[in-house]
Coordinates of C-alpha atoms and ligand atoms in Angstrom, one line a residue:
M326 CA -1.5 30.0 24.2
K327 CA -2.4 27.3 26.7
T328 CA -3.0 24.4 24.9
L329 CA -6.7 22.3 25.7
R330 CA -6.5 19.1 26.6
L331 CA -9.4 16.3 24.8
D332 CA -9.5 13.3 26.0
I333 CA -11.6 11.3 24.2
I334 CA -11.0 7.9 26.1
S335 CA -12.3 9.0 29.8
G336 CA -13.9 11.7 29.1
D337 CA -17.0 12.8 26.7
Y338 CA -15.9 11.7 22.9
D339 CA -18.7 12.9 20.9
K340 CA -18.3 16.8 22.8
N341 CA -14.7 16.7 22.7
I342 CA -14.9 15.6 18.7
K343 CA -17.1 18.9 18.2
I344 CA -15.0 21.2 20.3
A345 CA -11.8 20.2 18.2
S346 CA -14.0 20.3 14.9
D347 CA -15.6 23.5 16.2
I348 CA -11.8 25.0 16.4
L349 CA -10.4 23.6 13.0
K350 CA -13.7 25.4 11.5
S351 CA -12.6 29.0 13.2
G352 CA -9.1 28.3 11.6
G353 CA -7.6 26.7 14.7
I354 CA -4.8 24.2 15.1
V355 CA -5.1 20.6 16.8
A356 CA -3.4 17.6 17.4
V357 CA -5.2 14.7 16.7
P358 CA -4.4 10.7 17.0
T359 CA -4.1 8.7 13.8
E360 CA -3.3 4.8 13.4
T361 CA 0.0 5.5 12.5
V362 CA 1.6 8.9 14.4
Y363 CA -0.6 11.9 15.8
G364 CA -0.4 14.7 13.4
L365 CA -1.0 18.2 13.9
A366 CA -4.1 19.4 11.8
A367 CA -5.8 22.7 9.9
S368 CA -8.2 23.1 7.4
A369 CA -6.6 22.3 4.4
L370 CA -8.5 25.4 2.7
D371 CA -7.1 27.7 5.6
D372 CA -4.0 29.2 4.0
N373 CA -3.7 31.5 7.4
A374 CA -4.1 28.0 9.6
I375 CA -1.5 25.9 7.3
K376 CA 1.1 29.1 8.2
N377 CA 0.4 28.3 11.9
V378 CA 1.0 24.4 11.7
F379 CA 4.6 25.6 9.7
K380 CA 5.2 27.9 12.9
A381 CA 4.5 25.8 15.8
K382 CA 6.4 23.0 14.3
G383 CA 9.7 24.8 13.3
R384 CA 9.3 23.5 9.7
P385 CA 10.2 24.6 6.5
Q386 CA 7.4 26.3 4.3
D387 CA 8.8 23.9 1.3
N388 CA 8.0 20.9 2.3
P389 CA 4.3 20.1 2.0
L390 CA 1.7 18.6 3.9
I391 CA 0.1 15.6 3.6
V392 CA -4.0 16.2 3.5
H393 CA -7.1 14.2 5.2
I394 CA -9.8 13.0 4.1
S395 CA -12.7 10.7 5.2
G396 CA -14.7 9.5 1.9
M397 CA -13.9 9.6 -2.0
D398 CA -16.5 12.4 -2.9
M399 CA -13.7 14.7 -0.6
L400 CA -10.8 12.9 -2.7
R401 CA -12.6 14.3 -5.7
K402 CA -12.7 17.9 -4.0
V403 CA -8.7 18.1 -3.6
A404 CA -7.5 16.5 -6.5
R405 CA -8.3 17.4 -10.2
E406 CA -6.9 14.3 -12.2
I407 CA -7.9 10.7 -10.2
P408 CA -6.2 7.8 -12.4
D409 CA -6.9 4.5 -12.5
T410 CA -4.1 3.5 -10.3
A411 CA -5.3 5.8 -7.7
I412 CA -9.0 4.2 -7.7
K413 CA -7.0 0.5 -7.5
C414 CA -5.2 1.9 -4.3
A415 CA -7.8 3.3 -2.4
K416 CA -9.5 0.1 -2.7
A417 CA -6.8 -2.1 -1.5
F418 CA -5.1 0.2 0.9
W419 CA -8.1 2.9 2.2
P420 CA -9.1 3.5 4.8
G421 CA -5.8 2.7 6.2
P422 CA -1.8 4.3 5.9
F423 CA -1.6 4.6 2.9
T424 CA -1.3 8.2 1.2
M425 CA -0.9 9.1 -2.5
V426 CA 0.5 12.1 -4.5
L427 CA -2.1 13.2 -7.2
K428 CA -2.4 16.6 -9.4
R429 CA -3.9 19.3 -6.8
T430 CA -6.9 21.5 -7.7
D431 CA -7.4 25.0 -6.3
L432 CA -9.3 24.4 -3.5
V433 CA -6.2 23.3 -1.5
A434 CA -4.7 26.3 0.5
E435 CA -1.0 27.1 -1.6
S436 CA 0.4 27.1 1.9
V437 CA -0.2 23.0 2.2
C438 CA 1.5 22.1 -1.3
G439 CA 5.1 24.0 -0.9
G440 CA 4.6 25.6 -4.1
L441 CA 3.7 22.0 -6.1
D442 CA 1.3 21.2 -8.7
T443 CA 0.5 18.4 -6.7
V444 CA -1.1 17.2 -3.1
A445 CA -0.4 14.2 -1.0
I446 CA -3.6 12.3 0.4
R447 CA -4.6 10.2 2.7
M448 CA -8.2 8.3 4.2
P449 CA -6.9 7.1 7.7
S450 CA -8.5 4.5 9.6
E451 CA -8.3 5.6 12.9
Q452 CA -12.6 6.6 14.3
S453 CA -11.7 9.7 15.9
I454 CA -9.7 11.8 13.0
R455 CA -12.5 10.5 10.7
D456 CA -15.1 11.8 12.8
I457 CA -13.7 15.6 13.6
I458 CA -13.6 15.4 9.5
E459 CA -17.3 14.5 9.3
C460 CA -18.1 16.8 11.9
S461 CA -15.9 19.8 10.7
G462 CA -16.7 18.7 6.8
L463 CA -13.4 20.0 6.3
P464 CA -10.3 18.0 4.6
L465 CA -7.6 18.2 7.4
A466 CA -3.8 19.0 6.0
A467 CA -1.3 17.3 8.8
P468 CA 2.0 16.6 9.3
S469 CA 3.4 15.0 12.6
A470 CA 2.4 16.9 15.5
N471 CA 6.3 16.7 16.4
T472 CA 8.8 19.7 16.8
S473 CA 10.5 19.6 13.0
G474 CA 13.8 17.3 13.2
M475 CA 12.4 15.6 16.5
P476 CA 10.9 12.2 16.2
S477 CA 7.6 11.7 15.2
P478 CA 4.7 11.3 18.0
T479 CA 3.1 8.2 18.8
T480 CA 1.2 9.3 22.0
Y481 CA -0.3 12.4 23.2
T482 CA 2.1 13.1 26.1
H483 CA 5.1 12.9 23.1
V484 CA 3.0 15.8 21.8
L485 CA 2.7 17.9 24.5
N486 CA 6.3 17.5 25.1
D487 CA 7.2 19.4 21.7
L488 CA 4.1 21.7 21.6
D489 CA 2.4 22.4 24.7
G490 CA 1.2 26.0 24.5
K491 CA 1.9 26.5 20.9
I492 CA -1.2 25.1 19.9
D493 CA -4.8 25.1 20.4
A494 CA -5.3 21.7 21.5
V495 CA -4.5 18.0 21.9
V496 CA -6.8 15.5 21.4
C497 CA -5.9 12.4 23.7
G498 CA -6.8 9.1 22.5
N499 CA -4.9 6.3 22.1
D500 CA -1.3 5.4 21.4
C501 CA -0.8 5.0 17.7
L502 CA -1.0 1.8 16.7
V503 CA 1.6 1.6 13.7
G504 CA 4.0 3.8 14.8
V505 CA 5.6 4.7 11.4
E506 CA 4.2 7.6 8.9
S507 CA 2.2 6.7 5.9
T508 CA 3.8 4.6 2.7
V509 CA 3.9 7.4 0.3
V510 CA 3.7 6.8 -3.4
S511 CA 3.0 9.2 -6.3
L512 CA 0.8 8.3 -8.9
F513 CA 0.5 11.5 -10.9
G514 CA 3.7 10.7 -13.7
E515 CA 4.6 8.3 -15.6
K516 CA 5.2 5.5 -13.3
P517 CA 3.7 4.9 -9.6
R518 CA 6.7 5.8 -7.6
L519 CA 7.5 4.8 -4.1
L520 CA 8.7 8.3 -2.2
R521 CA 8.5 6.8 1.7
P522 CA 8.3 3.5 3.1
G523 CA 5.3 2.3 5.4
A524 CA 3.0 -0.1 6.8
I525 CA 1.7 -0.9 3.2
T526 CA 4.8 -2.6 2.1
L527 CA 6.1 -2.7 -1.2
E528 CA 5.4 -6.1 -1.2
Q529 CA 2.1 -5.4 -1.4
L530 CA 2.3 -2.6 -3.5
K531 CA 3.7 -4.1 -6.2
E532 CA 0.1 -6.7 -6.3
V533 CA -1.4 -3.3 -7.3
L534 CA 1.2 -1.2 -8.9
P535 CA 3.6 -4.0 -10.7
D536 CA 5.6 -1.1 -12.4
I537 CA 6.4 1.0 -8.7
E538 CA 9.6 2.3 -8.9
V539 CA 11.6 3.3 -5.6
D540 CA 13.0 6.6 -4.9
K541 CA 16.4 6.1 -4.3
A542 CA 15.9 8.5 -1.3
V543 CA 14.2 5.8 0.5
F544 CA 17.9 4.2 1.2
A545 CA 20.4 7.0 0.7
E546 CA 20.7 10.2 1.4
P547 CA 19.8 12.9 -1.0
E548 CA 22.8 14.6 -3.0
K549 CA 23.3 18.1 -1.9
N550 CA 21.3 20.3 -4.1
A551 CA 19.7 17.5 -6.2
K552 CA 15.9 18.5 -6.8
V553 CA 14.1 15.5 -4.7
S554 CA 10.3 13.9 -5.5
S555 CA 9.3 14.3 -1.7
P556 CA 10.7 17.4 -0.2
G557 CA 10.4 16.3 3.3
M558 CA 12.9 13.4 2.3
K559 CA 16.2 16.4 2.4
Y560 CA 15.7 17.1 5.8
K561 CA 17.1 16.1 8.7
H562 CA 14.9 13.8 10.6
Y563 CA 13.6 12.3 13.9
S564 CA 17.0 12.4 15.7
P565 CA 18.0 12.0 19.0
K566 CA 20.4 14.5 20.8
T567 CA 22.9 11.3 21.4
E568 CA 25.0 10.8 18.3
A569 CA 23.1 8.1 16.7
F570 CA 24.7 4.8 14.3
L571 CA 23.0 2.6 12.6
V572 CA 24.4 -1.1 13.0
E573 CA 24.3 -3.8 10.4
G574 CA 25.1 -7.4 11.4
S575 CA 24.3 -10.3 13.2
S576 CA 23.0 -10.9 16.8
K577 CA 26.3 -11.9 18.2
D578 CA 28.2 -9.9 15.5
F579 CA 26.0 -6.6 17.0
A580 CA 26.7 -7.4 20.8
E581 CA 30.6 -7.8 20.2
F582 CA 31.1 -4.8 18.5
V583 CA 29.0 -2.8 21.4
N584 CA 30.4 -4.6 24.4
G585 CA 32.9 -2.7 26.2
K586 CA 32.0 0.7 24.1
E587 CA 32.5 3.4 27.1
N588 CA 29.2 5.6 27.6
S589 CA 27.4 4.0 24.7
L590 CA 24.1 3.1 25.0
A591 CA 22.9 -0.1 22.6
L592 CA 19.1 0.0 20.9
C593 CA 18.3 -3.5 20.2
F594 CA 16.1 -6.3 19.4
S595 CA 15.2 -8.7 22.2
E596 CA 16.7 -11.4 19.9
D597 CA 20.0 -9.9 21.2
E598 CA 19.9 -9.5 24.9
E599 CA 21.2 -12.7 25.5
F600 CA 24.6 -11.3 24.0
I601 CA 25.2 -8.3 25.2
S602 CA 26.8 -7.3 28.3
T603 CA 26.6 -3.0 27.9
K604 CA 23.8 -0.9 28.7
Y605 CA 20.8 -1.8 26.5
M606 CA 17.5 -0.5 25.3
V607 CA 15.1 -3.2 23.5
Y608 CA 12.6 -2.0 20.8
G609 CA 10.9 -5.0 19.6
T610 CA 11.8 -8.2 18.4
K611 CA 13.5 -8.5 15.1
S612 CA 11.5 -11.2 13.8
D613 CA 8.0 -9.5 14.3
E614 CA 9.0 -5.8 12.4
S615 CA 5.2 -4.3 13.2
T616 CA 6.9 -4.6 17.3
L617 CA 9.8 -2.6 15.6
A618 CA 8.1 0.2 13.7
K619 CA 5.3 0.8 16.8
N620 CA 8.3 1.2 19.3
V621 CA 10.8 2.7 17.3
F622 CA 9.8 6.3 17.4
S623 CA 9.5 6.6 21.4
A624 CA 12.8 4.5 21.7
L625 CA 14.2 7.2 20.2
R626 CA 12.9 9.6 22.3
D627 CA 14.0 7.7 25.6
V628 CA 17.1 7.6 24.5
D629 CA 18.0 10.7 25.7
N630 CA 17.4 10.1 29.1
E631 CA 20.3 7.7 29.6
N632 CA 23.1 10.0 29.3
A633 CA 25.4 8.1 26.9
T634 CA 27.4 10.1 24.1
S635 CA 26.5 7.7 21.5
V636 CA 24.2 5.3 20.6
Y637 CA 24.3 2.4 18.5
I638 CA 20.9 1.0 16.7
H639 CA 21.0 -3.1 15.9
A640 CA 19.3 -2.2 12.0
P641 CA 16.6 -4.4 11.3
S642 CA 15.7 -6.3 7.4
K643 CA 14.9 -4.5 4.9
S644 CA 11.7 -6.2 4.1
G645 CA 8.2 -5.6 4.9
V646 CA 7.6 -3.0 7.3
G647 CA 11.1 -3.4 8.3
L648 CA 12.1 -1.2 5.2
A649 CA 10.1 1.9 6.9
V650 CA 12.0 1.4 10.1
Y651 CA 15.6 1.1 8.1
N652 CA 14.2 4.0 6.3
R653 CA 13.7 6.2 9.5
L654 CA 16.9 5.1 11.4
I655 CA 19.2 6.1 8.3
R656 CA 17.9 9.6 9.0
A657 CA 17.9 9.2 13.0
A658 CA 21.7 8.2 12.4
A659 CA 22.1 11.0 9.8
Y660 CA 23.2 8.3 7.2
K661 CA 26.1 7.3 9.2
V662 CA 25.7 3.8 8.7
I663 CA 28.1 0.8 9.8
K664 CA 28.4 -2.7 8.4
L665 CA 29.8 -5.7 10.2
Ligands
TXA891 O1 1.5 9.0 8.6 C1 1.3 10.0 8.5 O2 1.3 10.1 7.1 C2 1.7 10.9 9.4 C3 -0.2 11.5 9.7 C4 -0.2 12.1 10.5 O3 -1.1 11.3 8.6 N1 1.7 12.5 8.3 C5 3.1 13.0 8.2 O4 3.3 13.8 7.6 O5 3.9 11.9 8.2 P1 4.7 14.6 7.4 O6 4.3 16.0 7.0 O7 5.4 14.2 8.6 O8 5.2 14.1 5.9 C6 4.6 14.3 5.0 C7 5.4 13.6 4.0 C8 6.4 14.1 3.9 O9 8.0 13.8 3.6 C9 6.6 15.3 2.3 O10 7.8 15.4 2.0 C10 5.4 14.6 1.6 O11 4.8 13.5 2.0 N2 4.6 15.2 0.8 C11 3.7 16.0 1.1 N3 2.9 16.5 -0.5 C12 3.8 15.8 -1.3 C13 4.0 15.9 -2.9 N4 3.1 17.1 -3.5 N5 4.9 15.8 -3.5 C14 5.9 14.7 -2.9 N6 6.0 14.5 -1.7 C15 5.2 15.1 -0.5
MG892 MG1 7.2 14.2 9.9

């Protein structure tokens, strides 16, 4: 299949948004920018199109997708119960990098929800995906537009590296501002539960949902065969091909640990640079976690170009957006965490 490039930066924006919408309406699959990461979109009402999304990504069928909407009327079409907490969260965090899991309606295609009675819903802030939802009139199911297991894509070049020839089109827009996927919170149970941390931080969530619980899988490896609240958390994720380790400690201790390690690479903060004498790459500033979030996936892709046997990644703090970066990195390192 030839993958169409729809350039919305130097090309005709309106025309390309219309082409993307028409492809989606006729059952095709299109990668689109969002403020978090690029998504691989299909109509959330079209079971066959959704199956093609799973196929193109090589994604396990029981790992459900997020449905993207552009307004509250669309929310009522896909969710059958909307608790007060959902309205509060929508007011506080939408449009933006926030996803809520609610009881679903029958309108949503079975394969979107991986056999569950619930659906994950997000109203993105990125204008181009909002325009495509409006123009097509469709809620769009969209997982991250990477090959399953690879780091999520934050540029259209990442998307093409993974999926060129496997999808109908890519909307070529700006690089993603946030860089890590949305915060996912389940709101259908007795208590709200944080399933995946993102740019809407736990501190922000607590202001709206004071009794929110944090799922164990946010920090640690789910036990084998355990029932997980968010199926995505049990799969290997974001891994570079180079063997990765996450290292917790101060700049000095980190540098002492990596300096002199043969055939290895350090993925670190700009604050570490003055101490490091081995090969390294910087992925942001320790004191500004949003730079780490924006760069982390791109850096994980670049690591594999360095021909190192192992990469030692300096762990961010677990507060603010740092928690989201930490959560992605423990998965990239297959839970190999070294505490100095
Ligand atoms: O920022 C994002 O959320 C991006 C962009 C494209 O919007 N999308 C994204 O989708 O990250 P994906 O498929 O890579 O991640 C969806 C996550 C998975 O961890 C999945 O298990 C969880 O949401 N999820 C989806 N439906 C769920 C449900 N009904 N119950 C619990 N977890 C669910
Ligand atoms: Mg993903």
